[in-house]
XYZ file of C-alpha atoms in Angstrom:
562
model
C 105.156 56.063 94.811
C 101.585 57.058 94.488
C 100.288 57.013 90.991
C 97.649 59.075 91.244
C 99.461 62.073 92.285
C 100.883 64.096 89.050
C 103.511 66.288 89.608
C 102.862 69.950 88.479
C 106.323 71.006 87.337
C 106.931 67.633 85.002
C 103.389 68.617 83.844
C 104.526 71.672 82.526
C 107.846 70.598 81.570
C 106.506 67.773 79.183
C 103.843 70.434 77.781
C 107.384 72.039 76.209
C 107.949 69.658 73.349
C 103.987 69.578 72.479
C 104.107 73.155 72.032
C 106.617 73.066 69.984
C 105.057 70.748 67.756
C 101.627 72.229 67.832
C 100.815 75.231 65.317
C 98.065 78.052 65.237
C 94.993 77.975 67.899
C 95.685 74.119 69.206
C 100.006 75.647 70.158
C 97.841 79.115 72.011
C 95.382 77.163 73.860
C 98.392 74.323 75.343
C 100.640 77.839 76.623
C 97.423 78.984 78.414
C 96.318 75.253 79.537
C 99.441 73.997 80.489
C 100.253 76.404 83.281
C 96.820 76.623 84.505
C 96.494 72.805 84.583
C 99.679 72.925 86.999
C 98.181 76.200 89.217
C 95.266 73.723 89.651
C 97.256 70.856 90.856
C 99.332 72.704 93.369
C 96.549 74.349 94.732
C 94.161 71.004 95.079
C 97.584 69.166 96.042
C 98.027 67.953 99.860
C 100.913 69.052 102.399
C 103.447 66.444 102.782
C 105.505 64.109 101.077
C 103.489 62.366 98.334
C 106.269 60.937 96.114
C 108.904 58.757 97.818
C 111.399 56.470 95.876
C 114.990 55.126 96.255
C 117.995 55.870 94.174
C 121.158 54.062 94.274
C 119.895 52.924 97.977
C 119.092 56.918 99.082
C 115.668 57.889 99.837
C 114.032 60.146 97.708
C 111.372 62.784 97.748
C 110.227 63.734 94.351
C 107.617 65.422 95.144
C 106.880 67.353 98.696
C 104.899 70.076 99.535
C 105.090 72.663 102.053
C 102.776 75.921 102.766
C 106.178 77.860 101.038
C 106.780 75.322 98.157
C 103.157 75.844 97.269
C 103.515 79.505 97.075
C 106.494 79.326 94.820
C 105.201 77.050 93.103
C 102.070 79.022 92.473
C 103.754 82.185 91.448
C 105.950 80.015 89.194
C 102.911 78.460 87.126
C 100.943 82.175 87.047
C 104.439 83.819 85.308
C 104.479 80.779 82.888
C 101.006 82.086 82.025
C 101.615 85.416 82.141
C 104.905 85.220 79.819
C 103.164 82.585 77.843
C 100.677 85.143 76.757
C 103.311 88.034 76.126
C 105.455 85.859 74.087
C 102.286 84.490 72.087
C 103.603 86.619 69.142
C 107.261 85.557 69.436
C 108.117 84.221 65.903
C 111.218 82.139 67.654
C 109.615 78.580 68.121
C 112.588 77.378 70.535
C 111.688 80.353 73.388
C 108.673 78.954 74.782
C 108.894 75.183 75.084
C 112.471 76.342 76.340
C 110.519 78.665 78.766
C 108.415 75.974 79.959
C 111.177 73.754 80.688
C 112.606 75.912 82.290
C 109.517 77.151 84.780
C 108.763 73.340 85.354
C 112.259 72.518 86.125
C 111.594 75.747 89.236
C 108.663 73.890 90.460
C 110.698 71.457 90.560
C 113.268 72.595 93.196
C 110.779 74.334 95.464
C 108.834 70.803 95.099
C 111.750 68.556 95.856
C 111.968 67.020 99.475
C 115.641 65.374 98.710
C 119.150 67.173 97.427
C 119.099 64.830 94.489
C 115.878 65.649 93.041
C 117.043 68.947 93.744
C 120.113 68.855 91.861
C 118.496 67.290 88.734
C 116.025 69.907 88.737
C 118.614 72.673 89.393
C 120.693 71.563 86.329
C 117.833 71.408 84.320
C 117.061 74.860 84.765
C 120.306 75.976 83.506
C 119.593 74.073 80.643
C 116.023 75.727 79.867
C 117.388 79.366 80.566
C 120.247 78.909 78.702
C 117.753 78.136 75.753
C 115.947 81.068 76.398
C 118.568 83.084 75.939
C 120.027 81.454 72.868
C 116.268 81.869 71.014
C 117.364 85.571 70.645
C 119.233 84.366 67.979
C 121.991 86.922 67.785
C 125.997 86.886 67.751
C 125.233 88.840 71.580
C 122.688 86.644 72.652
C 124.401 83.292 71.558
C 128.227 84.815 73.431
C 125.731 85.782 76.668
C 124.434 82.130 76.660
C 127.915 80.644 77.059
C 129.320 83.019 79.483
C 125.798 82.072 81.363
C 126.163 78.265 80.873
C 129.787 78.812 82.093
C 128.807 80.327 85.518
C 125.794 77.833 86.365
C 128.051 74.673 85.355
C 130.451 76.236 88.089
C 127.684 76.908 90.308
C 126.375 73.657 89.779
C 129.511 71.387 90.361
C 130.078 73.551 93.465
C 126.499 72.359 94.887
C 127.402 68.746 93.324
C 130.140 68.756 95.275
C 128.716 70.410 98.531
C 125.307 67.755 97.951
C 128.115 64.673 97.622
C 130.344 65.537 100.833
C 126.402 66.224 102.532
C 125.595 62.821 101.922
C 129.000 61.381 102.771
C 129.486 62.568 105.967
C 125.238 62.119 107.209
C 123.913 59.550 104.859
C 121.390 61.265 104.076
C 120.238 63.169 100.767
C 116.944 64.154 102.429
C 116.698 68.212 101.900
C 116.202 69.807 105.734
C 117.602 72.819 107.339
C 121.326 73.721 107.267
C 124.186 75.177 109.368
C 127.308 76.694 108.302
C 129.225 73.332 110.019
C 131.378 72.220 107.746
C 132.707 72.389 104.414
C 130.066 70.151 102.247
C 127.464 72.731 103.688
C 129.332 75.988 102.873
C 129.861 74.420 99.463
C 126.113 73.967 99.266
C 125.576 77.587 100.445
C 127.919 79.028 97.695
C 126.186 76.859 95.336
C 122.756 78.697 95.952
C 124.100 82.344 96.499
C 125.425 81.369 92.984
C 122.144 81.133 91.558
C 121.011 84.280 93.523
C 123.408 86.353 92.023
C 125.023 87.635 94.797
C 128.484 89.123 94.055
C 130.974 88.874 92.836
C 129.556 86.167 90.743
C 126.393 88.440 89.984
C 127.550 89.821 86.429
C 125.734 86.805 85.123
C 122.083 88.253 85.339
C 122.826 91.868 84.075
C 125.257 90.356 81.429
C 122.944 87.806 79.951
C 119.235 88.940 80.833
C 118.855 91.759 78.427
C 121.078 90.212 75.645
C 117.466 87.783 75.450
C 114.797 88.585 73.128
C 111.999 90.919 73.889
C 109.991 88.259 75.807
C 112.452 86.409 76.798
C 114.005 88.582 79.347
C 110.299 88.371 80.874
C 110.703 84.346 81.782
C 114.115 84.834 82.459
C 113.262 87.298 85.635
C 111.511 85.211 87.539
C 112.933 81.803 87.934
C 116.949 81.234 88.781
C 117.387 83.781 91.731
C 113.533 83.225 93.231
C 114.040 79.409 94.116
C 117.345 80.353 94.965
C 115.603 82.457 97.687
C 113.615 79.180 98.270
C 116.508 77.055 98.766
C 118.214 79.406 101.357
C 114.959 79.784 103.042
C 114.519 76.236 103.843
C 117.757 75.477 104.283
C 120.128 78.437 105.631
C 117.093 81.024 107.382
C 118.779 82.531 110.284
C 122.094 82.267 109.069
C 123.406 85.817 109.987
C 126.029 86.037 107.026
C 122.922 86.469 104.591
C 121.796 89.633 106.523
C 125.281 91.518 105.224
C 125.731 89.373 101.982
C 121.684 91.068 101.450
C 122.342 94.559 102.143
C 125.672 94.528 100.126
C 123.490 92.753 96.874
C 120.758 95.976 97.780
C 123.343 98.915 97.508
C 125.309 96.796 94.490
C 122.116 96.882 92.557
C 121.121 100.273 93.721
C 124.284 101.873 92.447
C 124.573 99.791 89.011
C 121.411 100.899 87.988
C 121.536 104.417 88.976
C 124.709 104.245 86.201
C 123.642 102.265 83.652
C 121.983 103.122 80.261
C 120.344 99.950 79.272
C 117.052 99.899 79.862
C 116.877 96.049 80.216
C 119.818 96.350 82.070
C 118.409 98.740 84.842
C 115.742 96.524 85.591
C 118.297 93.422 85.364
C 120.485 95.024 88.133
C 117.125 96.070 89.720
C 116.896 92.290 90.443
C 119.842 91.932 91.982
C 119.086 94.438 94.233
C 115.562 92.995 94.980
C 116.882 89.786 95.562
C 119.187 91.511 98.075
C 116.458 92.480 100.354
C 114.827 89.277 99.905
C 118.202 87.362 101.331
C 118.774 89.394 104.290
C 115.173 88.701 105.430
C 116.254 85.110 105.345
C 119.395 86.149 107.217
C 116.888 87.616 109.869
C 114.886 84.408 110.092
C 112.129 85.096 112.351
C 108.789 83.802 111.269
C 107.776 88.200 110.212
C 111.230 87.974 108.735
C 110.719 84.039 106.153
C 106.775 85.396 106.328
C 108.452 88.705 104.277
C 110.947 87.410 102.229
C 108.203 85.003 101.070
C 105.591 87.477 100.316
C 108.407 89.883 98.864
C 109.507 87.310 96.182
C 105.615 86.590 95.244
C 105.543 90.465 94.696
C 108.605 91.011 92.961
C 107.970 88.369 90.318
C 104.636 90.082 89.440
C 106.079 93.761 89.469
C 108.882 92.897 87.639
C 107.586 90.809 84.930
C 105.034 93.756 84.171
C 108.108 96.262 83.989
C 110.086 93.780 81.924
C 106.675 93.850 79.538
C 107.181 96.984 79.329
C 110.290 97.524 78.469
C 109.911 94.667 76.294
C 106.704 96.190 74.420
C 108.914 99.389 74.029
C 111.729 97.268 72.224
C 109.304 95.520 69.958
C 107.858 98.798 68.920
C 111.287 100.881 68.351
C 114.189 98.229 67.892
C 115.721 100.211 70.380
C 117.214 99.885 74.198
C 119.154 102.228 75.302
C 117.440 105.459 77.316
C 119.724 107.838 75.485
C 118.018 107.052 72.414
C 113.993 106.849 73.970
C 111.454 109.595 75.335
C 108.204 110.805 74.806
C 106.842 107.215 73.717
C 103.746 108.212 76.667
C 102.450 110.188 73.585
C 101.858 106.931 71.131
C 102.220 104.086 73.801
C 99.858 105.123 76.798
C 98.796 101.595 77.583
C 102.459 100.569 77.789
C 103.497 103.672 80.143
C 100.681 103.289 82.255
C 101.419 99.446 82.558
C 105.253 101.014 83.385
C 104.473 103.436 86.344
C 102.026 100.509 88.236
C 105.307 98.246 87.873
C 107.434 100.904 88.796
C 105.337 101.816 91.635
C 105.283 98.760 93.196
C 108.788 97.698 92.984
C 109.073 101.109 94.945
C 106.499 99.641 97.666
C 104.444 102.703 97.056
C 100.866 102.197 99.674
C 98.679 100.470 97.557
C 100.556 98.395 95.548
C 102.001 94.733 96.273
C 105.778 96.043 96.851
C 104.549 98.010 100.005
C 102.543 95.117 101.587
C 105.342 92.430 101.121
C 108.778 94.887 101.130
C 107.235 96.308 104.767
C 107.296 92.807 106.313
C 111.343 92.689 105.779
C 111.839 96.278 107.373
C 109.411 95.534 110.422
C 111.296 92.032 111.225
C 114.770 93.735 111.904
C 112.762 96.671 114.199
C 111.741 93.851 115.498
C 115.167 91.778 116.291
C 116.314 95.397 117.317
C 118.325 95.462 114.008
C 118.545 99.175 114.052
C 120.987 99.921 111.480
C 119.580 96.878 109.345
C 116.513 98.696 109.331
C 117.947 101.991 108.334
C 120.101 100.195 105.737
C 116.332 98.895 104.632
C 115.206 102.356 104.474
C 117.525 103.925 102.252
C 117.635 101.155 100.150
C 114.175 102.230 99.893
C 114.531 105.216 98.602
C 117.348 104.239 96.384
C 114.689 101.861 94.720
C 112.472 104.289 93.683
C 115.318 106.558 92.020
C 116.407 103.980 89.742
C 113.313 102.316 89.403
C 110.240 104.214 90.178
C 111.611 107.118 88.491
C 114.810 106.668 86.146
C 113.344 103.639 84.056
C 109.681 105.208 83.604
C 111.264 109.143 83.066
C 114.121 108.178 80.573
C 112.122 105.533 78.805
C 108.621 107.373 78.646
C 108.981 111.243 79.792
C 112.043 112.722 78.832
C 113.098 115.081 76.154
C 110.998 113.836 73.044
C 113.087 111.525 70.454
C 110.382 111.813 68.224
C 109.399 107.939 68.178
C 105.947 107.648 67.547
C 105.457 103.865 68.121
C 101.884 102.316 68.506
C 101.276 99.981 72.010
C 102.127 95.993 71.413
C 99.382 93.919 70.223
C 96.560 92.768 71.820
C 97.711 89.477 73.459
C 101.010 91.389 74.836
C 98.715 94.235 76.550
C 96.876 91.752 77.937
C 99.438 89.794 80.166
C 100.591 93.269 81.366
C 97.254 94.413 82.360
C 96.936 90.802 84.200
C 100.035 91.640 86.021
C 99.232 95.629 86.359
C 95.932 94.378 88.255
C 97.954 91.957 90.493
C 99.811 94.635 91.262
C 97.238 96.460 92.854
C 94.426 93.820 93.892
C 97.320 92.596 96.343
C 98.289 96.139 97.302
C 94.767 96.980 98.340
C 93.792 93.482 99.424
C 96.711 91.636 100.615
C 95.156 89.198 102.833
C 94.894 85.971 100.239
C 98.553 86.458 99.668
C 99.052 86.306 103.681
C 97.001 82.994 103.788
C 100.068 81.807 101.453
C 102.563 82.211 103.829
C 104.515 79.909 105.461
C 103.669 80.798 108.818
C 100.435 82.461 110.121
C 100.555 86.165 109.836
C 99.749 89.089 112.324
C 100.517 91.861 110.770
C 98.797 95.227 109.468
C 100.542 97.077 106.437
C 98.844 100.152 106.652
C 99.151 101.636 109.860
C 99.593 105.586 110.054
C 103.688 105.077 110.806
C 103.891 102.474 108.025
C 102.493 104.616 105.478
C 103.856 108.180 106.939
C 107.119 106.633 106.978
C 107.408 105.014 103.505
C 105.557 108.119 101.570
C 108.178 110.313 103.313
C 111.223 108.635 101.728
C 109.239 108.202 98.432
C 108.529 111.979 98.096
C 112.048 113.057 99.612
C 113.878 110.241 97.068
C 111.487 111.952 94.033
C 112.703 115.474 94.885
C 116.350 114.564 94.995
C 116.051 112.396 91.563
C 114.813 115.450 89.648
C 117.155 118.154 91.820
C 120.485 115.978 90.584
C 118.931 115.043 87.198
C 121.526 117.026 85.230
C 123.875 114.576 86.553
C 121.766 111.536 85.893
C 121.296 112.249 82.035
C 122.411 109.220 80.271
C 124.871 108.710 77.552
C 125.995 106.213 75.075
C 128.431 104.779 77.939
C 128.433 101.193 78.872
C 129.433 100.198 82.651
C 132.220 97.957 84.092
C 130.718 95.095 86.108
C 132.654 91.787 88.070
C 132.159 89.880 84.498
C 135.183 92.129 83.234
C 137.034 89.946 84.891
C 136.739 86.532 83.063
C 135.020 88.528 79.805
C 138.628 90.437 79.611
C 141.210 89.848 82.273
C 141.189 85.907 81.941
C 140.935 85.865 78.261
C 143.891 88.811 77.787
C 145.542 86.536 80.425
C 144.982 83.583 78.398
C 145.856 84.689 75.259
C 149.268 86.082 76.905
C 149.861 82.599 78.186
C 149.441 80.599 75.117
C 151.476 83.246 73.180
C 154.228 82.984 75.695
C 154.194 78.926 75.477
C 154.444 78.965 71.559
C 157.432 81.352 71.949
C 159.362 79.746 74.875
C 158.626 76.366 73.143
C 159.767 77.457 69.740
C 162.960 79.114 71.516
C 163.832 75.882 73.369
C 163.201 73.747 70.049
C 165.569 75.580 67.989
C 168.195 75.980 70.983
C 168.034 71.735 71.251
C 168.220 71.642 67.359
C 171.239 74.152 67.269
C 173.319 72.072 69.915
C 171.995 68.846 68.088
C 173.410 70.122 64.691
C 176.828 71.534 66.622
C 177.523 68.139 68.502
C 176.868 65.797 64.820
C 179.340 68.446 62.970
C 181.665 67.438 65.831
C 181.310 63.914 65.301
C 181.799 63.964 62.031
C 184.714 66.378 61.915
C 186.368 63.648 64.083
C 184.986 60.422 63.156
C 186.437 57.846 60.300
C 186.607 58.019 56.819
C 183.385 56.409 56.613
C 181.361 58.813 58.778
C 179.002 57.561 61.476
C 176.085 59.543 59.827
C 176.837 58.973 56.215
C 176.262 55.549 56.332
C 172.877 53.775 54.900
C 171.028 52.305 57.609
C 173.931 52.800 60.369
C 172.370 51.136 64.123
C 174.732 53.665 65.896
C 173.150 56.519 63.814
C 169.650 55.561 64.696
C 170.572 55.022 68.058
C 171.911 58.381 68.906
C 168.752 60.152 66.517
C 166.423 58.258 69.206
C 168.522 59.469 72.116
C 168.134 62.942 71.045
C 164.679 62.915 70.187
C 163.962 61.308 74.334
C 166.326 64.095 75.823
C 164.643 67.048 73.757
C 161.005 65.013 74.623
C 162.084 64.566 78.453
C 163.317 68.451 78.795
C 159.954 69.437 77.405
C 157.755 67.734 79.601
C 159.658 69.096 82.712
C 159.476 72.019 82.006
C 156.047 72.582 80.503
């Protein structure tokens, strides 16, 4: 191994206990140094594999790096910072350090060149999350965190178990490209779509995201489901599947937000549906198509963090999440709107902003491939972004009939991580080309050509009209929505329940039946033994000896049959 090489996710995973330790200025200035120190390092580090090592006679690769890794890997370390400095006021001394492990433990996937680096890494970010969600310290936060745990342990032994018949049948735990070719590899492929929340085991992200704390939910965004778009690009691009299993995650998200009254929980389904577009780009594969996908999830994690700020500020202010109970906040919070609509308009892909640069790639692979209803899927989906999230979460949350809140903006260290993000919103939007020199493969593309613009501004301004034409139907009540997780949440646990009170019943039926016939058969003996009775006597052997024989029938019965 070379010595000289530190790894930038371990960097910023062992900066998590010395923040927790550290107190006042020295604890601020290790949040900002620590992801900064790792930005630095995967920007100065060289392509290829630097770390190599054995373990238990496999090679590993510790440590690899790829034009792709490095761009997940840099947009990894810059959301550490950026939710670093949001949560800077977070009272909860567990969140951070349990953010950090968490954003070093994603470095460490997209940096891993073997499956069982991989793995470790992938486990450990289930532990860091599951932290993260836990520092909320509520009853709602602390049941979320389980039912989390619950899914990534299954999604995790399913990859275990995909990663051990991998290695069985090639020898081989180095991490390379994929087919769908047997069952260790479709095992591996479930394990990641886990992780990306496609359905039906998606219910984790809406279910547990917004049950985090205010600053929380910010971390939480960015990390499981983006290097689970890493992980399918390098190992499954091309794999048609991911095209449909994209488009169905797009129109899931799409309609769950549209219906829900959460505002944390729009934006959580919002992911899923972001994700979606992300994964069927990898199902295209084409270089424009990985190139997209790539650029898309850089995007996305800026966009989204800054709407999560803001939804996040708003909660800090008011206590108070649900858009049936918010409105008119633009009058006391104008920082925190304004931060709102740039998110909201990118995550729309509105010209100008990061969203249209990235989100454009995606559409103009499958014209490309000849993917014509792919691409009109695309489009639609396009416009069904910016209902839910370029208009619902900004109009309900900031616009709407007045509730009379008068909250001030968040402090000054929160503001300043979303104007961070609200300028790399639109510095990339306007000036896309450094992101392109990220990419994986070398771009030649234009975003802002007359049809490129014509066309998206069309469905923008024809999606805006409808939104406000049906929004007497979209007004928002104290309702909650029935997702996939009602399924384990209820169903299994009524199920359960049932089960366990059937057992007692049938068990405590069948123990008094064998006790009845046990009592009828020693009244028999009795009324027809000797003077002496068999069962009256002290210390009788033949008494003992038909007790016993009773006990192993009634013992033998019950094992049989339960």
């Amino acid at each position: 191994m070379t010595e000289l090489i530190f790894h930038p996710g371990l960097l910023l995973a062992a900066a998590a206990p010395l923040i927790a330790w550290l107190r006042g200025p020295a604890r601020t200035a290790a949040i900002v140094a620590a992801p900064l120190a790792a930005m630095i390092l995967l920007w100065r580090l060289p392509q290829g594999v630097l770390w190599r090592g054995q373990f238990l006679d496999y090679a590993v690769a510790p440590l690899q790096l790829d034009a792709a890794a490095r761009l997940f890997g840099l947009v990894f370390a810059l959301m550490a910072l950026g939710g670093g400095m949001f949560a800077l006021r977070q009272p909860n001394r567990l969140e951070i350090p349990a953010a950090y492990l968490y954003a070093g433990s994603a470095i460490g996937v997209v940096l891993a060149g073997d499956l069982i680096t991989l793995f470790v890494f992938w486990e450990l970010m289930a532990v860091g999350s599951t932290l993260v969600i836990w520092a909320a310290a509520t009853h709602a936060s602390y049941r979320a965190s389980i039912r989390y745990l619950m899914i990534h342990l299954l999604g995790g032994a399913v990859l275990f178990a995909g990663i051990t018949g991998h290695v069985a049948q090639t020898g081989s735990t180095l991490f390379t490209a994929l087919t769908l070719d047997s069952a260790a590899h479709w095992l591996i492929f479930a394990g990641f779509l886990v992780n990306a929340a496609a359905p039906p085991l998606s219910a984790w992200l809406s279910d547990a995201y917004p049950e985090a704390s205010w600053s929380g939910t910010v971390f939480l965004s960015a990390f499981t489901t983006k290097t689970a778009v890493y992980v399918l690009m390098r190992g499954f691009a091309g794999t048609d599947l991911l095209v449909w299993v994209g488009l169905f995650m797009v129109f899931y998200g799409i309609v769950y937000a549209l219906l829900e009254n959460d505002m944390r929980r729009i934006l959580a389904y919002s992911i899923v549906n972001q994700v979606g577009f992300m994964v069927a780009g990898i199902g295209i594969g084409t270089e424009m198509a990985l190139n997209g996908t790539a650029a898309h999830a850089f995007s996305h994690i800026l966009y989204k963090a800054l709407l999560l700020m803001s939804a996040g500020s708003v909660l800090y202010a008011t206590g108070r999440r649900k858009c049936s109970e918010l409105g008119g906040l633009f009058h006391s919070m104008p920082a925190t709107t304004a931060c709102g609509i740039v998110g909201a308009l990118a995550i729309s892909a509105f010209p100008l902003t990061s969203g249209f640069v990235s989100k454009s790639m995606i559409a103009q692979a499958a014209a490309d491939s000849h993917l014509v209803t792919v691409w009109l899927l695309l489009a639609a989906a396009s416009a069904g972004v910016f209902l839910h999230a370029g208009i619902k979460f900004p109009w309900f949350v900031f616009f709407q009939k007045d509730s009379g809140l008068r909250p001030a903006d968040p402090p000054a260290s929160m503001r300043a991580a979303m104007y961070l993000f609200a300028f790399l919103c639109i510095a990339l939007g306007v000036w896309p080309q450094p992101l392109y020199t990220l990419l994986p493969y070398e771009v030649s593309y234009e975003p802002y050509t007359a049809a490129h613009v014509l066309t998206q501004l069309q469905l923008l301004l024809f999606s805006g009209l409808a939104f406000f034409v049906v929004l007497p139907f979209l007004k928002r009540t104290a309702t909650i929505t029935l997702d996939a997780d009602w399924i384990y949440r209820r169903l299994l646990a009524a199920a359960a329940r049932r089960g366990i009170s059937t057992y007692r019943l049938v068990a405590s039926a069948l123990a008094n039946r064998v006790q009845a016939l046990g009592r009828r058969w020693i009244t028999a003996m009795n009324r027809n033994g000797t003077r002496e009775r068999l069962f009256d006597r002290s210390g009788s052997t033949a008494g003992m000896a038909v007790w016993v024989m009773l006990m192993l029938i009634a013992q033998l019965a019950l094992y049989h049959l339960f």
